[in-house]
Coordinates of C-alpha atoms in Angstrom, one line a residue:
M1 CA -77.5 3.8 80.0
E2 CA -74.0 3.4 78.2
A3 CA -75.7 0.7 75.8
E4 CA -78.3 3.3 74.7
G5 CA -75.4 5.7 73.7
V6 CA -76.0 8.2 77.0
N7 CA -73.1 9.4 78.4
V8 CA -73.4 8.7 81.9
D9 CA -70.5 11.2 83.3
E10 CA -72.5 14.3 81.6
Y11 CA -75.8 13.1 82.3
V12 CA -77.6 15.4 85.0
F13 CA -80.5 13.8 87.3
Y14 CA -83.6 15.6 88.6
P15 CA -84.9 13.8 91.8
D16 CA -87.8 16.0 92.0
V17 CA -89.1 15.9 88.8
E18 CA -91.0 12.8 87.4
E19 CA -89.3 11.4 84.2
P20 CA -90.2 8.3 82.2
A21 CA -88.3 5.2 83.4
T22 CA -85.5 3.8 81.3
K23 CA -84.5 0.4 80.8
V24 CA -81.9 0.5 83.3
E25 CA -84.2 1.8 86.1
E26 CA -86.7 -0.7 85.1
K27 CA -84.1 -3.5 85.9
I28 CA -83.7 -1.8 89.5
E29 CA -85.9 -3.3 92.0
T30 CA -86.5 -0.3 94.5
P31 CA -88.3 -1.7 97.5
Y32 CA -88.8 1.8 98.4
P33 CA -90.4 4.6 96.9
L34 CA -88.5 6.9 94.2
A35 CA -88.7 9.6 96.6
S36 CA -87.0 8.1 99.2
V37 CA -84.3 6.4 97.2
D38 CA -80.6 7.6 98.1
T39 CA -78.8 9.4 95.0
N40 CA -75.4 8.2 95.9
A41 CA -76.8 4.8 96.2
I42 CA -78.1 5.2 92.5
L43 CA -74.9 6.7 91.6
A44 CA -72.9 3.7 92.9
V45 CA -75.1 1.6 91.0
L46 CA -74.6 3.4 88.0
N47 CA -70.9 3.4 88.3
Q48 CA -70.9 -0.6 88.8
M49 CA -73.0 -1.4 86.2
S50 CA -70.8 1.3 83.7
S51 CA -67.6 -0.4 85.0
Q52 CA -69.2 -3.6 84.2
M53 CA -70.0 -2.7 80.7
T54 CA -66.9 -0.8 80.4
S55 CA -65.1 -4.4 81.2
Q56 CA -67.5 -6.0 78.9
L57 CA -66.7 -3.7 76.1
E58 CA -63.1 -4.0 76.7
S59 CA -62.8 -7.7 76.7
Q60 CA -65.3 -7.4 73.2
E61 CA -62.6 -5.1 71.8
T62 CA -59.8 -7.1 72.8
R63 CA -61.4 -10.2 71.4
L64 CA -62.2 -8.4 68.3
T65 CA -58.8 -7.2 68.2
S66 CA -57.4 -10.6 68.7
K67 CA -59.5 -11.8 65.5
M68 CA -58.9 -8.7 63.8
E69 CA -55.0 -9.5 64.0
A70 CA -55.4 -13.4 63.3
Q71 CA -57.6 -12.3 60.5
E72 CA -55.0 -9.8 59.3
A73 CA -52.2 -12.6 59.7
R74 CA -53.9 -15.0 58.0
I75 CA -54.5 -12.4 54.9
S76 CA -50.7 -11.6 55.2
E77 CA -50.0 -15.5 55.3
M78 CA -52.3 -15.7 52.2
S79 CA -50.9 -12.9 50.3
S80 CA -47.6 -14.1 51.1
Q81 CA -48.6 -17.8 49.9
I82 CA -50.2 -16.2 47.0
S83 CA -46.9 -13.7 45.9
S84 CA -44.7 -17.0 46.5
N85 CA -47.0 -19.0 44.2
M86 CA -47.2 -16.3 41.7
S87 CA -43.6 -16.0 41.8
T88 CA -42.7 -19.4 41.2
Q89 CA -45.5 -19.8 38.3
L90 CA -43.7 -16.7 37.0
E91 CA -40.2 -18.3 37.2
E92 CA -41.7 -21.4 36.0
Q93 CA -43.2 -19.5 32.8
K94 CA -39.7 -17.5 32.3
T95 CA -37.8 -20.4 32.4
Y96 CA -40.1 -22.6 29.9
M97 CA -40.2 -19.4 27.5
A98 CA -36.5 -19.3 27.7
S99 CA -35.8 -23.0 26.9
Q100 CA -38.5 -22.5 24.2
I101 CA -36.5 -19.7 22.8
A102 CA -33.1 -21.1 23.1
E103 CA -34.5 -24.2 21.5
Q104 CA -35.8 -22.3 18.5
L105 CA -32.7 -20.3 18.5
K106 CA -30.5 -23.3 17.9
E107 CA -32.8 -24.9 15.4
Q108 CA -32.4 -21.7 13.3
E109 CA -28.7 -21.4 13.8
A110 CA -28.1 -24.8 12.8
R111 CA -30.5 -24.5 9.8
I112 CA -28.4 -21.5 8.7
T113 CA -25.4 -23.0 9.5
L114 CA -26.3 -25.7 7.2
Q115 CA -27.2 -23.4 4.4
L116 CA -23.6 -21.3 5.0
E117 CA -21.7 -24.8 4.5
A118 CA -23.5 -25.5 1.3
Q119 CA -23.1 -22.3 -0.1
E120 CA -19.6 -22.6 0.9
E121 CA -19.3 -25.7 -0.5
H122 CA -20.7 -24.6 -3.9
I123 CA -18.3 -21.9 -3.9
S124 CA -15.4 -23.5 -3.1
T125 CA -16.2 -26.2 -6.0
K126 CA -16.6 -23.2 -8.3
L127 CA -13.3 -21.2 -7.5
E128 CA -11.4 -25.0 -7.7
A129 CA -12.8 -25.3 -11.1
Q130 CA -12.0 -21.8 -12.0
E131 CA -8.5 -22.3 -10.5
T132 CA -8.2 -25.5 -12.6
K133 CA -9.0 -24.2 -15.6
F134 CA -7.0 -21.0 -15.2
S135 CA -3.9 -23.0 -14.3
T136 CA -4.2 -25.2 -17.6
Q137 CA -4.7 -22.0 -19.7
L138 CA -1.8 -20.5 -18.0
G139 CA 0.7 -23.5 -18.3
A140 CA -0.5 -23.8 -22.3
V141 CA 0.4 -19.9 -22.6
S142 CA 3.7 -20.1 -20.6
G143 CA 4.5 -23.2 -22.9
R144 CA 3.4 -21.4 -25.9
Q145 CA 5.3 -18.1 -24.5
D146 CA 8.7 -20.4 -23.8
K147 CA 8.4 -21.7 -27.3
V148 CA 8.5 -18.4 -28.7
E149 CA 11.3 -16.9 -26.9
A150 CA 13.4 -20.1 -27.7
E151 CA 12.2 -19.3 -31.6
M152 CA 13.2 -15.7 -31.1
D153 CA 16.5 -16.4 -29.5
A154 CA 17.4 -18.7 -32.1
L155 CA 16.4 -16.2 -34.8
K156 CA 18.3 -13.6 -33.1
D157 CA 21.5 -16.0 -32.7
R158 CA 20.8 -16.7 -36.7
I159 CA 20.4 -13.2 -37.9
R160 CA 23.7 -12.2 -36.0
E161 CA 25.5 -15.2 -37.2
L162 CA 24.4 -14.5 -40.7
Q163 CA 25.7 -10.6 -39.9
L164 CA 28.9 -11.9 -39.0
N165 CA 29.6 -14.2 -41.6
R166 CA 27.8 -13.1 -44.7
P167 CA 29.3 -10.8 -47.5
I168 CA 28.5 -7.6 -47.4
T169 CA 26.2 -6.7 -50.4
S170 CA 25.5 -3.1 -50.6
T171 CA 23.5 -0.8 -52.9
F172 CA 26.2 2.0 -52.1
T173 CA 25.9 4.8 -54.5
L174 CA 27.6 8.1 -53.8
K175 CA 25.7 11.1 -54.4
V176 CA 26.9 13.7 -51.7
K177 CA 30.4 13.2 -50.5
F178 CA 30.2 12.0 -46.8
P179 CA 31.8 14.6 -43.8
T180 CA 34.8 13.2 -42.1
F181 CA 34.9 13.7 -38.2
D182 CA 38.4 14.0 -36.0
G183 CA 36.9 16.0 -33.2
S184 CA 37.9 19.2 -34.0
V185 CA 34.0 20.1 -35.1
P186 CA 31.0 19.9 -32.7
F187 CA 30.2 16.0 -32.9
Q188 CA 26.2 17.4 -33.1
V189 CA 27.4 19.2 -36.5
F190 CA 28.9 16.1 -37.8
K191 CA 25.9 13.8 -36.9
L192 CA 23.5 16.2 -38.8
Q193 CA 25.7 16.1 -41.5
F194 CA 26.3 12.7 -41.8
E195 CA 22.6 12.2 -41.3
K196 CA 21.7 14.6 -44.1
T197 CA 24.2 12.9 -46.6
S198 CA 22.7 8.9 -45.7
A199 CA 19.3 10.5 -46.3
A200 CA 20.5 12.2 -49.6
N201 CA 22.6 9.1 -50.8
N202 CA 19.5 6.8 -50.0
W203 CA 21.9 4.7 -47.4
N204 CA 20.7 1.2 -46.0
A205 CA 21.9 0.0 -42.4
V206 CA 25.4 -1.7 -43.9
D207 CA 26.0 1.5 -46.1
K208 CA 25.7 3.6 -43.1
V209 CA 27.9 1.3 -40.8
A210 CA 30.7 1.3 -43.6
S211 CA 30.4 5.2 -44.3
L212 CA 30.7 5.7 -40.4
F213 CA 33.8 3.4 -40.4
V214 CA 35.4 5.2 -43.2
A215 CA 34.2 8.9 -41.8
L216 CA 35.8 8.8 -38.3
K217 CA 39.5 9.7 -38.5
G218 CA 42.1 10.4 -35.8
P219 CA 41.3 10.3 -32.1
A220 CA 37.6 9.6 -32.9
A221 CA 38.3 6.6 -34.9
E222 CA 39.9 5.4 -31.5
I223 CA 36.3 4.3 -30.1
L224 CA 35.9 1.7 -32.5
Q225 CA 38.9 -0.6 -30.7
T226 CA 36.2 -0.4 -27.5
I227 CA 33.4 -1.7 -29.5
P228 CA 32.8 -5.6 -29.1
E229 CA 32.9 -7.5 -32.5
Y230 CA 29.2 -8.6 -32.4
E231 CA 28.3 -4.9 -32.0
R232 CA 30.6 -3.3 -34.6
N233 CA 27.6 -3.8 -37.5
S234 CA 25.1 -1.9 -35.6
Y235 CA 24.9 1.9 -36.6
E236 CA 23.2 3.1 -33.6
V237 CA 25.8 1.3 -31.4
L238 CA 28.8 3.0 -33.2
M239 CA 27.0 6.5 -33.4
A240 CA 26.1 6.4 -29.5
A241 CA 29.6 5.4 -28.7
E242 CA 31.0 8.3 -30.5
E243 CA 28.3 10.4 -29.1
R244 CA 29.4 9.7 -25.5
R245 CA 33.0 10.3 -26.3
S246 CA 32.9 13.5 -28.3
G247 CA 29.1 14.8 -27.7
S248 CA 28.9 18.3 -26.3
G249 CA 26.5 17.4 -23.6
H250 CA 29.1 17.6 -20.9
R251 CA 30.6 21.0 -22.6
K252 CA 27.4 23.0 -22.5
Q253 CA 28.4 25.1 -19.5
I254 CA 32.0 25.3 -21.0
Y255 CA 29.9 27.0 -24.3
Q256 CA 27.7 29.0 -22.3
I257 CA 31.0 30.7 -20.3
E258 CA 32.6 31.0 -23.6
L259 CA 29.6 32.6 -25.1
Q260 CA 29.2 35.1 -22.0
N261 CA 32.5 36.2 -22.4
R262 CA 33.0 36.5 -26.3
Y263 CA 33.5 40.3 -27.5
Q264 CA 34.5 41.6 -30.6
K265 CA 37.8 41.6 -31.3
A266 CA 39.8 44.5 -32.4
N267 CA 39.7 44.3 -36.5
E268 CA 37.4 41.6 -36.2
A269 CA 34.6 41.7 -39.0
L270 CA 31.0 42.3 -37.5
Q271 CA 29.9 39.3 -39.8
E272 CA 32.5 36.9 -38.2
F273 CA 31.4 37.8 -34.7
A274 CA 28.0 37.3 -35.2
S275 CA 28.8 33.7 -36.6
D276 CA 30.8 33.0 -33.8
V277 CA 28.1 34.1 -31.4
E278 CA 25.4 32.0 -33.1
K279 CA 27.4 29.0 -33.1
L280 CA 28.5 29.0 -29.4
A281 CA 24.7 29.7 -28.7
Q282 CA 23.6 27.0 -30.5
L283 CA 26.3 24.3 -29.0
A284 CA 25.3 26.3 -25.3
N285 CA 21.7 25.6 -25.8
A286 CA 21.2 22.6 -28.0
D287 CA 17.8 21.6 -26.2
A288 CA 16.1 24.9 -25.7
R289 CA 13.2 26.4 -27.5
V290 CA 13.9 28.6 -30.4
E291 CA 12.5 31.7 -28.9
Y292 CA 14.9 31.4 -26.1
S293 CA 17.8 30.9 -28.1
E294 CA 17.2 33.9 -30.2
R295 CA 16.9 36.1 -27.0
V296 CA 20.3 34.6 -25.7
K297 CA 22.2 35.0 -29.3
I298 CA 20.6 38.7 -29.6
Q299 CA 21.6 39.9 -26.2
N300 CA 25.2 38.2 -26.5
F301 CA 25.8 39.4 -29.9
I302 CA 24.6 43.1 -28.8
N303 CA 26.4 43.0 -25.7
G304 CA 29.9 42.0 -27.7
I305 CA 29.9 44.9 -30.4
R306 CA 33.0 46.8 -29.8
D307 CA 31.6 50.0 -31.2
V308 CA 29.7 52.0 -28.7
A309 CA 27.5 54.2 -31.0
M310 CA 26.3 51.2 -33.3
K311 CA 25.8 49.0 -29.6
R312 CA 23.7 52.0 -28.6
V313 CA 21.8 52.1 -32.1
T314 CA 21.2 48.4 -32.4
Y315 CA 19.8 48.5 -28.6
A316 CA 17.4 51.5 -29.8
D317 CA 15.9 49.5 -32.3
P318 CA 15.2 46.4 -31.3
K319 CA 14.4 42.8 -34.0
Q320 CA 12.8 40.0 -33.4
T321 CA 15.4 37.6 -34.8
F322 CA 19.1 37.1 -34.3
A323 CA 19.3 37.4 -38.3
E324 CA 17.2 41.0 -38.5
T325 CA 19.5 42.1 -35.6
V326 CA 22.7 41.0 -37.2
S327 CA 21.5 42.7 -40.7
H328 CA 20.5 45.5 -38.9
S329 CA 24.5 46.3 -37.3
L330 CA 25.7 45.6 -40.6
T331 CA 23.6 48.1 -42.4
Q332 CA 24.6 50.4 -39.6
E333 CA 28.2 49.4 -39.9
I334 CA 28.1 50.1 -43.8
A335 CA 26.3 53.6 -43.2
A336 CA 29.1 54.6 -40.6
L337 CA 31.7 53.5 -43.1
L338 CA 30.4 55.7 -46.3
S339 CA 29.7 58.5 -43.8
K340 CA 33.2 58.9 -42.9
P341 CA 34.9 62.3 -44.2
A342 CA 37.4 61.1 -47.2

């Protein structure tokens, strides 16, 4: 019944009803009629048969389980073997590909190295050629420069020797009498007068040196003793030395103080006062712009006027230039004198 798929535990037997004979019943040989068969004996037989079939099934299940486990073990072994084989093949393939790539890289590196070495050698050859050519040209230029310098030095020595030893030939013609300088007047004034006289008389370098020697008087001529003999024929050297000694560059601050403290004295003519202010302003601001110098002269002139009424009138009617300011003040002074009662 279990082989036929019938559940023995749930099967209900009906002894009083005639049922078709099953295969199990056919196998049982009953020496007695069915009606007289004991139900318990049938159940015992059936239980025994069920136990046998269960044992057989269990043994078959055990055999099947063993076979499946053996098959699974063999499959696992085969998988492991296949995986191992594939890993080995992959490692071999990786190793082979890595060796091939390394060989290709080495070959390419070798080719690049050879190309670079060839280019470097070519460039080095060109550079050496250029350096050799440049060194040759530089040597030639240096030689020519040394030769030119030697010739210039010899020419300078020759000119100096001729200047010291040759008789002085001059085209000196005196049209305008040159000024003299003893330090009592500003050096810039003397220099300006001397330059104008030189231009008017058309003096050359020799004439200017000779005239300067004669023009220096008293303390101003003492500077000639400090000049070396080979430089005494140079007009620029002589004038620069005298300017360092008597120039007004270091006295600008003194002139500025004198200009600020200059006021018209009692019984001093306005024209004389204006001239003195103009001279001090020129000495104190020799390098300044004309506009600035004009403003300084006008301001100091008006501040120094003694007459308060004239100062007020000059302030009330300002002029653009110093000359106009002085002229306006002189006009006011004359007007004041004429307007006084007899």
